[in-house]
Amino acid sequence: MLDGKIEGDEPVCPSGKPRLALQQPLGWPKGGFLAPQGPYYCGVGSGKAIGREIVETHLHHCLYAGVKICGTNAEVMPSQWEFQVGPCERTDIGDHLWMARYILKMVAEEFNYHVTFDPKPVAGDWNGAGCHTNYSTFAMRIPGGINAINAAIEKLSKRPNKHLKAYDPACGEDNKRRLVGAFETASYKQFSSGVANRGASIRIPRHCESDGYGYLEDRRPAANCDPYKVAEIIVRTTILNETGDDAPI
């Protein structure tokens, strides 16, 4: 329905990055906790990269199936992993991300494990799980595109609640547990943006700021988001110039 209206802008989601946690959580002592966060992010070795056999099996299955998976890494919380999907044009990101999730669930069955995409799978001092969404239009990807990036961020800043309600299946209620202004998140109560800032709602990667073009990263979508709805609301705001916000969640 939107394709005819956005043809010239060529919106691309370079990667949707859902994070997952393997429950009990996998590798954690029953009823207890592992050592604090720090050594697990992109970690290697026993006790650091917990569940790698599942994640790498998933990677190979996705490649065989033609899913546009482009990377994976151990995340901040132990037994939490991330995989990246893209780049995809328009709503193709939804097709590939949903299929990647389906394959992951099937792979986990083989190992007799359960996968959750809950935005805050473990309460307390542990990172949540987001679906950071890298997004660009043709104007953002050419020299001088930083101006288009900043213009899009300005539009996004005007409708924070409208977006938050589209970014998880509970109309923002799931994400409230994750977007607390800590653990590499911005607070759901206040929109923010910045260069190389993991604590912002919208991050401009350092290299994009230096190059003067590239893409923006919306860090607010939850790991359990509907990627079609995420892509739709971003396009409606940044390309179709829709305005108006909802009441705070």
Tab-separated table of C-alpha atoms in Angstrom, residues 72-217:
chain	number	residue	atom	x	y	z
A	72	THR	CA	25.617	-12.681	15.090
A	73	ASN	CA	27.349	-12.049	18.405
A	74	ALA	CA	27.159	-12.814	22.095
A	75	GLU	CA	25.460	-9.965	23.946
A	76	VAL	CA	25.940	-8.172	27.265
A	77	MET	CA	23.879	-10.491	29.463
A	78	PRO	CA	25.151	-14.069	29.697
A	79	SER	CA	23.241	-16.471	27.388
A	80	GLN	CA	21.880	-13.452	25.487
A	81	TRP	CA	22.677	-13.345	21.776
A	82	GLU	CA	22.041	-11.027	18.868
A	83	PHE	CA	21.645	-11.727	15.180
A	84	GLN	CA	21.459	-9.137	12.421
A	85	VAL	CA	19.186	-9.295	9.384
A	86	GLY	CA	19.552	-7.113	6.282
A	87	PRO	CA	19.986	-4.977	4.369
A	88	CYS	CA	16.394	-5.168	3.172
A	89	GLU	CA	14.294	-2.777	1.128
A	90	ARG	CA	10.883	-1.597	2.270
A	91	THR	CA	8.967	-4.256	4.208
A	92	ASP	CA	11.242	-7.134	3.163
A	93	ILE	CA	12.862	-6.772	6.582
A	94	GLY	CA	9.677	-8.212	8.096
A	95	ASP	CA	9.732	-11.281	5.827
A	96	HIS	CA	13.340	-12.113	6.632
A	97	LEU	CA	13.173	-11.355	10.345
A	98	TRP	CA	10.036	-13.408	10.931
A	99	MET	CA	11.559	-16.349	9.046
A	100	ALA	CA	14.795	-16.011	11.049
A	101	ARG	CA	12.788	-16.155	14.282
A	102	TYR	CA	10.897	-19.224	13.073
A	103	ILE	CA	14.126	-21.028	12.174
A	104	LEU	CA	15.631	-20.140	15.541
A	105	LYS	CA	12.675	-21.637	17.390
A	106	MET	CA	12.980	-24.796	15.291
A	107	VAL	CA	16.725	-25.057	15.965
A	108	ALA	CA	16.191	-24.560	19.707
A	109	GLU	CA	13.762	-27.499	19.676
A	110	GLU	CA	16.579	-29.757	18.521
A	111	PHE	CA	18.615	-28.739	21.579
A	112	ASN	CA	15.573	-28.913	23.878
A	113	TYR	CA	15.840	-25.216	24.777
A	114	HIS	CA	13.323	-22.392	24.767
A	115	VAL	CA	14.057	-18.993	23.201
A	116	THR	CA	12.461	-15.788	24.431
A	117	PHE	CA	12.332	-12.381	22.735
A	118	ASP	CA	11.016	-10.694	25.869
A	119	PRO	CA	12.448	-7.142	26.149
A	120	LYS	CA	13.525	-7.707	29.775
A	121	PRO	CA	13.927	-11.444	30.268
A	122	VAL	CA	15.726	-11.115	33.618
A	123	ALA	CA	14.816	-8.370	36.080
A	124	GLY	CA	17.530	-6.421	37.855
A	125	ASP	CA	20.984	-5.295	36.747
A	126	TRP	CA	20.956	-7.053	33.391
A	127	ASN	CA	20.588	-5.683	29.879
A	128	GLY	CA	17.260	-6.045	28.145
A	129	ALA	CA	16.641	-7.230	24.604
A	130	GLY	CA	15.946	-4.796	21.760
A	131	CYS	CA	15.539	-4.924	18.011
A	132	HIS	CA	17.750	-1.977	17.097
A	133	THR	CA	16.704	-0.854	13.652
A	134	ASN	CA	19.172	0.719	11.229
A	135	TYR	CA	17.311	2.824	8.701
A	136	SER	CA	18.134	5.000	5.710
A	137	THR	CA	16.646	6.563	2.610
A	138	PHE	CA	18.427	7.276	-0.651
A	139	ALA	CA	18.994	10.886	0.455
A	140	MET	CA	20.743	9.677	3.623
A	141	ARG	CA	23.098	7.376	1.744
A	142	ILE	CA	24.636	9.955	-0.603
A	143	PRO	CA	27.267	12.628	0.237
A	144	GLY	CA	25.677	15.278	2.416
A	145	GLY	CA	23.119	12.768	3.643
A	146	ILE	CA	23.755	13.720	7.257
A	147	ASN	CA	21.320	16.591	6.698
A	148	ALA	CA	18.598	14.130	5.708
A	149	ILE	CA	19.459	11.991	8.739
A	150	ASN	CA	19.114	14.947	11.095
A	151	ALA	CA	15.866	15.985	9.413
A	152	ALA	CA	14.453	12.479	9.954
A	153	ILE	CA	15.485	12.528	13.610
A	154	GLU	CA	13.704	15.843	14.063
A	155	LYS	CA	10.516	14.295	12.668
A	156	LEU	CA	10.907	11.232	14.900
A	157	SER	CA	11.330	13.469	17.944
A	158	LYS	CA	7.816	14.866	17.428
A	159	ARG	CA	6.014	11.493	17.763
A	160	PRO	CA	7.802	9.461	20.455
A	161	ASN	CA	4.698	7.873	21.945
A	162	LYS	CA	3.220	6.942	18.574
A	163	HIS	CA	6.418	5.049	17.814
A	164	LEU	CA	6.759	3.428	21.221
A	165	LYS	CA	3.258	1.989	20.915
A	166	ALA	CA	4.248	0.395	17.595
A	167	TYR	CA	7.515	-0.993	18.910
A	168	ASP	CA	6.207	-3.924	20.964
A	169	PRO	CA	3.048	-6.071	20.801
A	170	ALA	CA	1.727	-4.659	24.091
A	171	CYS	CA	1.564	-1.063	22.776
A	172	GLY	CA	4.632	0.004	24.728
A	173	GLU	CA	3.961	-1.788	28.000
A	174	ASP	CA	6.552	-4.515	27.343
A	175	ASN	CA	9.227	-1.982	26.499
A	176	LYS	CA	8.678	0.097	29.643
A	177	ARG	CA	10.538	-2.583	31.577
A	178	ARG	CA	13.529	-2.217	29.251
A	179	LEU	CA	13.688	1.492	28.336
A	180	VAL	CA	14.659	2.803	31.764
A	181	GLY	CA	17.526	5.157	30.893
A	182	ALA	CA	20.148	2.602	31.935
A	183	PHE	CA	21.647	-0.617	30.575
A	184	GLU	CA	22.335	1.016	27.182
A	185	THR	CA	18.811	2.388	26.760
A	186	ALA	CA	17.137	5.772	26.745
A	187	SER	CA	14.153	6.316	29.029
A	188	TYR	CA	10.787	5.784	27.348
A	189	LYS	CA	9.720	9.029	29.019
A	190	GLN	CA	12.095	11.263	27.042
A	191	PHE	CA	13.236	11.240	23.406
A	192	SER	CA	16.949	11.736	22.795
A	193	SER	CA	19.503	11.406	20.017
A	194	GLY	CA	23.263	11.541	19.727
A	195	VAL	CA	26.385	10.452	17.887
A	196	ALA	CA	27.794	7.090	19.029
A	197	ASN	CA	25.504	7.252	22.073
A	198	ARG	CA	24.179	3.868	23.175
A	199	GLY	CA	22.008	5.602	25.757
A	200	ALA	CA	20.004	7.577	23.176
A	201	SER	CA	16.667	6.830	21.520
A	202	ILE	CA	18.263	7.419	18.116
A	203	ARG	CA	21.970	6.918	17.524
A	204	ILE	CA	23.984	8.245	14.603
A	205	PRO	CA	26.969	5.911	14.187
A	206	ARG	CA	30.348	7.624	14.543
A	207	HIS	CA	31.434	6.737	11.020
A	208	CYS	CA	28.232	8.177	9.529
A	209	GLU	CA	28.816	11.468	11.303
A	210	SER	CA	32.439	11.504	10.114
A	211	ASP	CA	31.558	10.546	6.520
A	212	GLY	CA	28.614	12.933	6.380
A	213	TYR	CA	26.139	10.266	5.201
A	214	GLY	CA	24.871	6.787	6.031
A	215	TYR	CA	21.979	5.793	8.274
A	216	LEU	CA	20.411	6.226	11.694
A	217	GLU	CA	19.783	3.593	14.346
